[in-house]
Structures are given as C-alpha cells and as structure tokens.
Coordinates of C-alpha atoms in Angstrom, one line a residue:
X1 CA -49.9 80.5 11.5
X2 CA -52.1 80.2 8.5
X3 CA -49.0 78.9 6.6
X4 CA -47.3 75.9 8.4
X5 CA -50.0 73.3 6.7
X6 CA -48.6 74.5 3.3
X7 CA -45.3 74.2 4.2
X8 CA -45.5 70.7 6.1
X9 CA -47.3 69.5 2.6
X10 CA -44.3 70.8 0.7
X11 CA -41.6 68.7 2.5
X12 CA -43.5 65.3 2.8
X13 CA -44.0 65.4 -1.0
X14 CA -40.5 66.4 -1.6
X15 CA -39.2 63.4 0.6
X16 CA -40.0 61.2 -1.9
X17 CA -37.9 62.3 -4.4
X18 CA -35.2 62.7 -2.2
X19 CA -35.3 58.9 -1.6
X20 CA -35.4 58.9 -5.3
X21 CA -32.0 59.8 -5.6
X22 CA -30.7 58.6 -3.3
X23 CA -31.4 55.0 -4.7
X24 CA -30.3 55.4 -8.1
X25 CA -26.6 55.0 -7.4
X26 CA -27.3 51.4 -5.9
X27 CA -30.1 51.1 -8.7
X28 CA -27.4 51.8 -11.5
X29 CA -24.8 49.0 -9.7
X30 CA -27.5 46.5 -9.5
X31 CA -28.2 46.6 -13.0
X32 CA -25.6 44.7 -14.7
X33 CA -26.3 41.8 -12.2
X34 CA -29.7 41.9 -12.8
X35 CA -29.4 42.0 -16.6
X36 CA -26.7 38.5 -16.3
X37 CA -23.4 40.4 -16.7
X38 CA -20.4 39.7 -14.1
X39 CA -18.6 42.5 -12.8
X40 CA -14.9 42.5 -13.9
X41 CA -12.7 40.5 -11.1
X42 CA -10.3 42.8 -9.1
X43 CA -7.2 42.2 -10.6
X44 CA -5.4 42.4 -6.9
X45 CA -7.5 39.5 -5.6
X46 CA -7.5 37.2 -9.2
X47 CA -6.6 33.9 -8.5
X48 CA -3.8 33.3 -9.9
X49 CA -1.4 30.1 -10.9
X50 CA 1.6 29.4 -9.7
X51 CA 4.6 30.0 -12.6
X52 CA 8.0 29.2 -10.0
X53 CA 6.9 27.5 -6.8
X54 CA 3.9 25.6 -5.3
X55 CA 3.0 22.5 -3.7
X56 CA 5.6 20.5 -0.9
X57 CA 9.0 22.6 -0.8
X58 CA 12.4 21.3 1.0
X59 CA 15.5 22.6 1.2
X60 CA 19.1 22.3 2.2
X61 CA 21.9 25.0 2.7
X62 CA 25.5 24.8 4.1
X63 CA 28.8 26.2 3.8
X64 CA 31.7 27.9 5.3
X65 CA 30.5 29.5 8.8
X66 CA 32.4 32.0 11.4
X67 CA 31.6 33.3 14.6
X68 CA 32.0 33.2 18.5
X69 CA 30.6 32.6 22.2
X70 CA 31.3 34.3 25.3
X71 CA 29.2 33.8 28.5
X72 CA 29.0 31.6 31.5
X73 CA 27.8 27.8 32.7
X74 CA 24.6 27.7 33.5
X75 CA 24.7 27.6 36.8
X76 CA 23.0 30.3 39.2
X77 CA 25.6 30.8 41.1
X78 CA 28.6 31.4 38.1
X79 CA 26.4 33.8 35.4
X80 CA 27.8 37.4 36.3
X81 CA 31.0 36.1 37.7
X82 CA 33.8 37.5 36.0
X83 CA 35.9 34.5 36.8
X84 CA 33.4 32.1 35.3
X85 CA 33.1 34.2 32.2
X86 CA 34.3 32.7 29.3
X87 CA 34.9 34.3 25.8
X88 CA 36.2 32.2 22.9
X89 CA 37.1 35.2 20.1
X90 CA 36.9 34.5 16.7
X91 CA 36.2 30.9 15.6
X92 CA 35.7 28.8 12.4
X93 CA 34.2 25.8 11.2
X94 CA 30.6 25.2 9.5
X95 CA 27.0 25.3 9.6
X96 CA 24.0 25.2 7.5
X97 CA 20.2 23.9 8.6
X98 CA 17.2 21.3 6.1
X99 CA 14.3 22.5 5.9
X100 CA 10.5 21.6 4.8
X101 CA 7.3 23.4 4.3
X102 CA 5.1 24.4 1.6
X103 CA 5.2 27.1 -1.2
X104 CA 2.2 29.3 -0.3
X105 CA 2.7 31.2 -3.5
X106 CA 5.2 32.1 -6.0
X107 CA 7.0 34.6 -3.4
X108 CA 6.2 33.2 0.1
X109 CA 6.9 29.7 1.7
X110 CA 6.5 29.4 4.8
X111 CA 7.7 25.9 6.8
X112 CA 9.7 24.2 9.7
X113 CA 13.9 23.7 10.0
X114 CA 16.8 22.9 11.8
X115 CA 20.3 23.6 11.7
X116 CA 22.9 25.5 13.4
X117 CA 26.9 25.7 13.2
X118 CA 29.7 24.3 15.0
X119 CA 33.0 26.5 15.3
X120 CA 36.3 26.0 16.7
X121 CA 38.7 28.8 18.7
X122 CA 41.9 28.2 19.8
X123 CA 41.4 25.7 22.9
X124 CA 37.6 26.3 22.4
X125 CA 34.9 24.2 20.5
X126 CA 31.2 26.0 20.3
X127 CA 27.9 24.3 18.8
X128 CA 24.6 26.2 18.2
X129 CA 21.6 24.9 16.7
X130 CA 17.9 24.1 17.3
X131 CA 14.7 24.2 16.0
X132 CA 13.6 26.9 13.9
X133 CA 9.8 28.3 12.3
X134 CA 11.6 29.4 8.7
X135 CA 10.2 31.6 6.4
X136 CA 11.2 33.0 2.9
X137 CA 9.8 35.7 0.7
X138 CA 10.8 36.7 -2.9
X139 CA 10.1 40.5 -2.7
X140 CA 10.9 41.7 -6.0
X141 CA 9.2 38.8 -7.9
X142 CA 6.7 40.9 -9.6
X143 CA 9.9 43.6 -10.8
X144 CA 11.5 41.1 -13.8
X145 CA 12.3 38.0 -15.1
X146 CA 15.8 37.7 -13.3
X147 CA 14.8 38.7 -10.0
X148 CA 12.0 36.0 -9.6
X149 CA 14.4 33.7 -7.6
X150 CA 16.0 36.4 -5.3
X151 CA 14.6 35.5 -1.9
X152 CA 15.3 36.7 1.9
X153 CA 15.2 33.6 4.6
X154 CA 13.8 34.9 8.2
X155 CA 13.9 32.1 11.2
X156 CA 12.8 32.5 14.9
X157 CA 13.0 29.1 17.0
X158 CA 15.2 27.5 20.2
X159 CA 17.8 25.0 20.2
X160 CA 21.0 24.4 22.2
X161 CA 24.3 26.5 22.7
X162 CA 27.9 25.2 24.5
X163 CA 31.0 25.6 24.3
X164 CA 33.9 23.0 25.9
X165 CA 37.5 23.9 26.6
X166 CA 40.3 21.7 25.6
X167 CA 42.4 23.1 28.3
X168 CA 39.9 22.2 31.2
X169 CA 39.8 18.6 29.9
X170 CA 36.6 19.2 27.5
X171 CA 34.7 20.8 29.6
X172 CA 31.6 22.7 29.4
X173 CA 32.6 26.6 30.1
X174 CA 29.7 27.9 28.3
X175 CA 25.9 26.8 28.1
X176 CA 22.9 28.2 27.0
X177 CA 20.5 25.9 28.2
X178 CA 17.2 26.6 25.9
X179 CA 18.2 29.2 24.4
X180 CA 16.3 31.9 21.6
X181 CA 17.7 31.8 18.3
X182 CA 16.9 34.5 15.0
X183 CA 18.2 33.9 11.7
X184 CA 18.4 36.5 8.3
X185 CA 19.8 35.6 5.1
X186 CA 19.5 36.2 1.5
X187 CA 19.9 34.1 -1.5
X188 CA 19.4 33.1 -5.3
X189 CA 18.2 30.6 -6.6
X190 CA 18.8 31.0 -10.4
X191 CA 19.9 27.4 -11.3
X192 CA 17.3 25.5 -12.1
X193 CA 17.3 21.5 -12.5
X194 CA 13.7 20.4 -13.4
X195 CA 11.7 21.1 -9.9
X196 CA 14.9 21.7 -8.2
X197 CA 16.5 25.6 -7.7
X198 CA 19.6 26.1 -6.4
X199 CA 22.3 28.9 -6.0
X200 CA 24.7 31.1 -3.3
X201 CA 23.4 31.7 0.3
X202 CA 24.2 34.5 2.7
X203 CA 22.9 34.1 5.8
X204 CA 23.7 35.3 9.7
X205 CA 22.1 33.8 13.2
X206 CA 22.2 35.1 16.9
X207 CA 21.6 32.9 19.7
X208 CA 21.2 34.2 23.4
X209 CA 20.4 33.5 26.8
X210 CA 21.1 35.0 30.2
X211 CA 23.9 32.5 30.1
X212 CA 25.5 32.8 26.4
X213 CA 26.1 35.4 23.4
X214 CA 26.9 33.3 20.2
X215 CA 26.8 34.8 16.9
X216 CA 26.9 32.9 13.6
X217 CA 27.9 34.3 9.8
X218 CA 27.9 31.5 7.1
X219 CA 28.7 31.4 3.5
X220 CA 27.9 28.7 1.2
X221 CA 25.1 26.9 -1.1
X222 CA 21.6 26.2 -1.1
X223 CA 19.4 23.8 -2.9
X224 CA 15.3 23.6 -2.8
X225 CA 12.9 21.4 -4.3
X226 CA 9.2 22.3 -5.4
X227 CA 7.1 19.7 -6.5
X228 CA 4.9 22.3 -8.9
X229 CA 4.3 23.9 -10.5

C-alpha cells in the first residue's frame, strides 16, 4: 500500500507531456498562418473562369421527328375499354422545343423549355408537348479540346397529348389530359459563330398518362447562345 502515492505522482506528471503531443500536430498547422503564409487553395474547389459558356443561355432545336400514340379518351368510363382503344402505329412529322436558362458553368446549364412534336398516321394526327425543367451537362469537358461541346439534354415537365381521327370527323380518340413527359438527348455543338454554338441533335421523349402512351424520336439541328464568356 506503501506504493500507490509513488505511482499516482508518476501519471499526473506524465499527463502533461501527453498533452504535449498531442498538440503539436495542430501547433505545426497553425504555424504558417500565424507566421502570414496562405495555405495553397484546393485545386478541386479553385474558382475558376468560365472558357465555353456562362452568363444567360437560350436555345433552339428541331428537326425531322417519328413516333406514335395508342390509348383512350379521357373519359372514366372508355380508359380500359378495348373498343375505345385507339392505336395510331407509326407516324411522321416534326418536333423540336426553345429553351432559356443560365450556364451554371462550363459543363452544366440548367433552365426552363417547351416543345413537343406533332406526327401524322394514316387517318390519325397526334400532338405532344408541354412544359419542361431542361437540363444539359457536358460530361467529358475536362477529357480534350474536341469533346468540350459534346453535351447530353435531360427534361422532366407536363404538357398536353391527343390524337384526332380523320375518319370519325376529326375527332379526339386519344387524350392525355395533363400528362408527364421525360426527355433524353445528345448533341454537339462544335460550330461556333461568335457567342453562338450550334450542331446535330439526337434526342427521344415519352409522354404518359393513364389515358395515353406517346413516344417521340427526333432528328435534326440545334443552335444555343451564351452571352460569356
């Protein structure tokens, strides 16, 4: 029993030096702030300006567009119905959509748009379109110099969907009422006209409700303005 003050002595004195070390890490990264250096910038989060887009951005794309409906009036009592089903098959005609936001950064611009298509089918005539929250990213614009200006489009919005029949006396044998709408395409923008890109457009939509099915595929140009850089 003789020896427990000894030992309690020896580990309150060696506390002290246990805090020791355990501050010199922070001590050693406070001292080039306390001596007036700055700490080197992560190059991740560097600010940095804009080389290919910035500021107000519109745009415009159209062209050649195919696709088709199939589903019902809306009306309760013909969706289901086999004998109020209509499909239209294959149709053809055009589509496109304008849009305008803002270049968030070199590779993302994020804005508002609204388009659609309007196809023909035999005895059939079929419009979709709506508004649309449209983004587009330029994925590989850190890889080279060429691929700067390949972008992918995403929309997501609501609009309208019908489709009339000649043969009934125009009509409506299909409508979506408000229906949801998703968009995917892909593009280049290679030529460039002072602030103004421009190039071939890919691009696909779906619109659906309870009452309607309408697919869209279009083919054709796009042209964009940014006012900066």
């Amino acid at each position: 029993m003789a020896t427990c003050p000894p030992l309690r002595r020896a580990r309150a004195s060696a506390l002290p030096a246990l805090l020791g070390l355990c501050l010199l890490p922070a001590a050693a990264a406070a001292q080039p702030a306390a001596s007036g250096e700055t700490p080197a910038a992560d190059p991740l989060f560097a600010p940095r300006s804009a080389t290919r887009r910035s500021g107000l951005a519109a745009g415009i794309a159209g062209g050649l567009a195919l696709g088709g409906a199939a589903g019902f009036p809306n009306d309760v009592q013909k969706i289901g119905y086999e004998r109020h089903y209509t499909e239209t098959g294959v149709g053809i005609g055009g589509g496109g959509y304008v849009w305008i936001g803002g270049a968030l950064s070199d590779w993302l611009t994020f804005g508002a748009a609204f388009g659609g298509h309007s196809l023909s089918a035999a005895d059939h005539a079929s419009l979709a379109g709506g508004f649309m929250f449209h983004t587009e990213v330029f994925p590989l614009f850190s890889l080279a110099e060429g691929w700067r200006d390949a972008g992918v489009a995403f929309d997501a919005g609501t609009g309208v969907a019908y489709t009339t029949s000649d043969a009934d006396g125009g009509a409506e044998v299909i409508d979506g009422a408000l229906p949801a709408r998703l968009g995917l395409g892909v593009f280049y923008e290679g030529i460039r006209l002072w602030k103004v890109a421009m190039g071939p457009w890919l691009y696909a939509d779906y619109t659906w409700s309870t009452s309607v099915r309408q697919p869209g595929f279009y083919l054709g140009w796009r042209t964009a303005l940014y006012t900066g850089p």
